[in-house]
């Protein structure tokens, strides 16, 4: 595994596109990123059979839990953060500052550290009708997060009609590449 110059923290939530994360890691590495993979607890459970292979692919531990106080960090510092797929729960928790899990904690802190960040939701049309969703997207954008949602990003499907293989991962990596190069 070749280490690359730019470090991307790739964070995934438990939505069906997360099952394609190995390919996304390879695509990010082809763009000269050193990838550190973080998962929400449910996403980590979904990918449990693949975690060893994902660690081999990235050359870093896959993280889904906070480290213990006093433990050294096992990842290099991030040049950019990409949060995708970002579920309804992840986006709302992040916007509200509810850092109950590792992924949300790191991205919330990343705002304060001025780490360039891109996020792309993966939610169905029923979730986006909840008033908090639009407020959370607006709040994250106001804090400087590039949220790829709507005509230039993720467009929700009706419940039960998801198309995980059509999730536009390239948009996330394009934005991360641009942010890391700025």
Short mmCIF file of C-alpha atoms in Angstrom, two decimals, residues 14-140:
data_model
loop_
_atom_site.label_atom_id
_atom_site.label_comp_id
_atom_site.label_asym_id
_atom_site.label_seq_id
_atom_site.Cartn_x
_atom_site.Cartn_y
_atom_site.Cartn_z
CA UNK A 14 -25.36 3.17 7.59
CA UNK A 15 -27.00 3.68 4.21
CA UNK A 16 -26.80 1.15 1.35
CA UNK A 17 -24.09 3.00 -0.67
CA UNK A 18 -21.64 2.31 2.19
CA UNK A 19 -21.35 -1.26 0.86
CA UNK A 20 -19.35 0.20 -2.07
CA UNK A 21 -16.78 1.88 0.19
CA UNK A 22 -13.84 -0.30 -0.93
CA UNK A 23 -14.22 0.98 -4.50
CA UNK A 24 -14.50 4.55 -3.22
CA UNK A 25 -11.28 4.09 -1.24
CA UNK A 26 -9.52 2.86 -4.37
CA UNK A 27 -10.87 5.81 -6.35
CA UNK A 28 -9.67 8.23 -3.67
CA UNK A 29 -6.23 6.60 -3.66
CA UNK A 30 -6.09 6.99 -7.44
CA UNK A 31 -6.53 10.73 -6.75
CA UNK A 32 -3.45 10.64 -4.49
CA UNK A 33 -5.31 10.52 -1.19
CA UNK A 34 -4.16 8.61 1.87
CA UNK A 35 -7.54 7.36 3.11
CA UNK A 36 -8.55 6.97 6.74
CA UNK A 37 -11.96 5.26 7.03
CA UNK A 38 -14.38 6.04 9.83
CA UNK A 39 -17.82 4.50 10.20
CA UNK A 40 -20.83 5.06 12.39
CA UNK A 41 -21.42 2.12 14.74
CA UNK A 42 -24.19 0.67 12.57
CA UNK A 43 -22.16 1.06 9.37
CA UNK A 44 -19.26 -0.71 11.11
CA UNK A 45 -21.60 -3.56 12.03
CA UNK A 46 -22.84 -3.78 8.43
CA UNK A 47 -19.26 -3.91 7.13
CA UNK A 48 -17.87 -6.15 9.89
CA UNK A 49 -16.96 -8.99 7.46
CA UNK A 50 -14.94 -6.51 5.36
CA UNK A 51 -13.18 -4.51 8.07
CA UNK A 52 -9.87 -6.40 7.92
CA UNK A 53 -9.74 -5.98 4.14
CA UNK A 54 -10.63 -2.27 4.43
CA UNK A 55 -7.80 -1.81 6.94
CA UNK A 56 -5.40 -3.56 4.57
CA UNK A 57 -6.61 -1.40 1.70
CA UNK A 58 -6.18 1.89 3.59
CA UNK A 59 -3.17 0.92 5.70
CA UNK A 60 -4.96 2.43 8.73
CA UNK A 61 -7.30 1.08 11.39
CA UNK A 62 -10.98 1.53 10.52
CA UNK A 63 -12.45 3.56 13.36
CA UNK A 64 -15.97 3.68 14.69
CA UNK A 65 -15.29 4.50 18.34
CA UNK A 66 -13.54 7.27 20.21
CA UNK A 67 -10.02 6.51 21.39
CA UNK A 68 -9.33 6.33 25.12
CA UNK A 69 -8.10 9.50 26.83
CA UNK A 70 -4.31 9.66 26.61
CA UNK A 71 -4.10 7.23 23.68
CA UNK A 72 -2.12 8.53 20.73
CA UNK A 73 -4.04 9.10 17.53
CA UNK A 74 -3.47 6.31 14.99
CA UNK A 75 -4.36 8.47 11.99
CA UNK A 76 -2.41 11.31 10.39
CA UNK A 77 -4.05 14.75 10.43
CA UNK A 78 -6.72 15.30 7.77
CA UNK A 79 -6.37 17.66 4.85
CA UNK A 80 -10.05 17.16 4.00
CA UNK A 81 -13.05 15.30 5.37
CA UNK A 82 -15.75 13.62 3.26
CA UNK A 83 -18.93 12.41 4.94
CA UNK A 84 -20.86 10.08 2.65
CA UNK A 85 -23.26 8.49 2.72
CA UNK A 86 -24.59 10.80 5.43
CA UNK A 87 -27.86 9.59 6.90
CA UNK A 88 -30.68 11.68 8.33
CA UNK A 89 -29.40 10.88 11.83
CA UNK A 90 -25.77 11.76 11.06
CA UNK A 91 -26.59 15.10 9.39
CA UNK A 92 -29.02 16.19 12.09
CA UNK A 93 -26.74 15.11 14.95
CA UNK A 94 -23.80 16.94 13.35
CA UNK A 95 -25.75 20.15 12.74
CA UNK A 96 -27.07 20.10 16.30
CA UNK A 97 -23.66 19.28 17.81
CA UNK A 98 -24.77 15.96 19.29
CA UNK A 99 -21.48 14.09 19.28
CA UNK A 100 -22.70 10.72 20.52
CA UNK A 101 -20.53 8.77 18.10
CA UNK A 102 -17.00 9.01 16.73
CA UNK A 103 -17.87 10.15 13.20
CA UNK A 104 -20.11 13.00 14.34
CA UNK A 105 -17.61 14.02 17.01
CA UNK A 106 -14.73 14.27 14.54
CA UNK A 107 -16.70 16.21 11.93
CA UNK A 108 -18.12 18.60 14.53
CA UNK A 109 -14.60 19.28 15.79
CA UNK A 110 -13.38 19.53 12.20
CA UNK A 111 -15.53 22.62 11.71
CA UNK A 112 -13.77 24.30 14.63
CA UNK A 113 -10.38 23.22 13.28
CA UNK A 114 -11.24 24.66 9.84
CA UNK A 115 -10.72 21.32 8.08
CA UNK A 116 -12.35 21.57 4.63
CA UNK A 117 -15.36 19.27 4.65
CA UNK A 118 -17.82 17.93 2.12
CA UNK A 119 -20.94 15.91 2.91
CA UNK A 120 -23.49 14.17 0.75
CA UNK A 121 -26.70 12.85 2.24
CA UNK A 122 -28.36 9.56 1.49
CA UNK A 123 -31.91 9.95 2.71
CA UNK A 124 -35.29 9.17 1.25
CA UNK A 125 -37.93 11.75 0.32
CA UNK A 126 -39.96 11.04 3.47
CA UNK A 127 -37.05 12.05 5.72
CA UNK A 128 -36.43 15.30 3.87
CA UNK A 129 -40.01 16.34 4.58
CA UNK A 130 -39.08 16.54 8.26
CA UNK A 131 -38.43 20.21 9.07
CA UNK A 132 -35.14 19.49 10.80
CA UNK A 133 -33.49 18.11 7.67
CA UNK A 134 -33.51 21.39 5.71
CA UNK A 135 -32.51 23.30 8.85
CA UNK A 136 -29.56 20.93 9.34
CA UNK A 137 -28.42 21.27 5.72
CA UNK A 138 -28.63 25.07 6.01
CA UNK A 139 -26.80 25.07 9.34
CA UNK A 140 -23.94 22.91 8.04
#
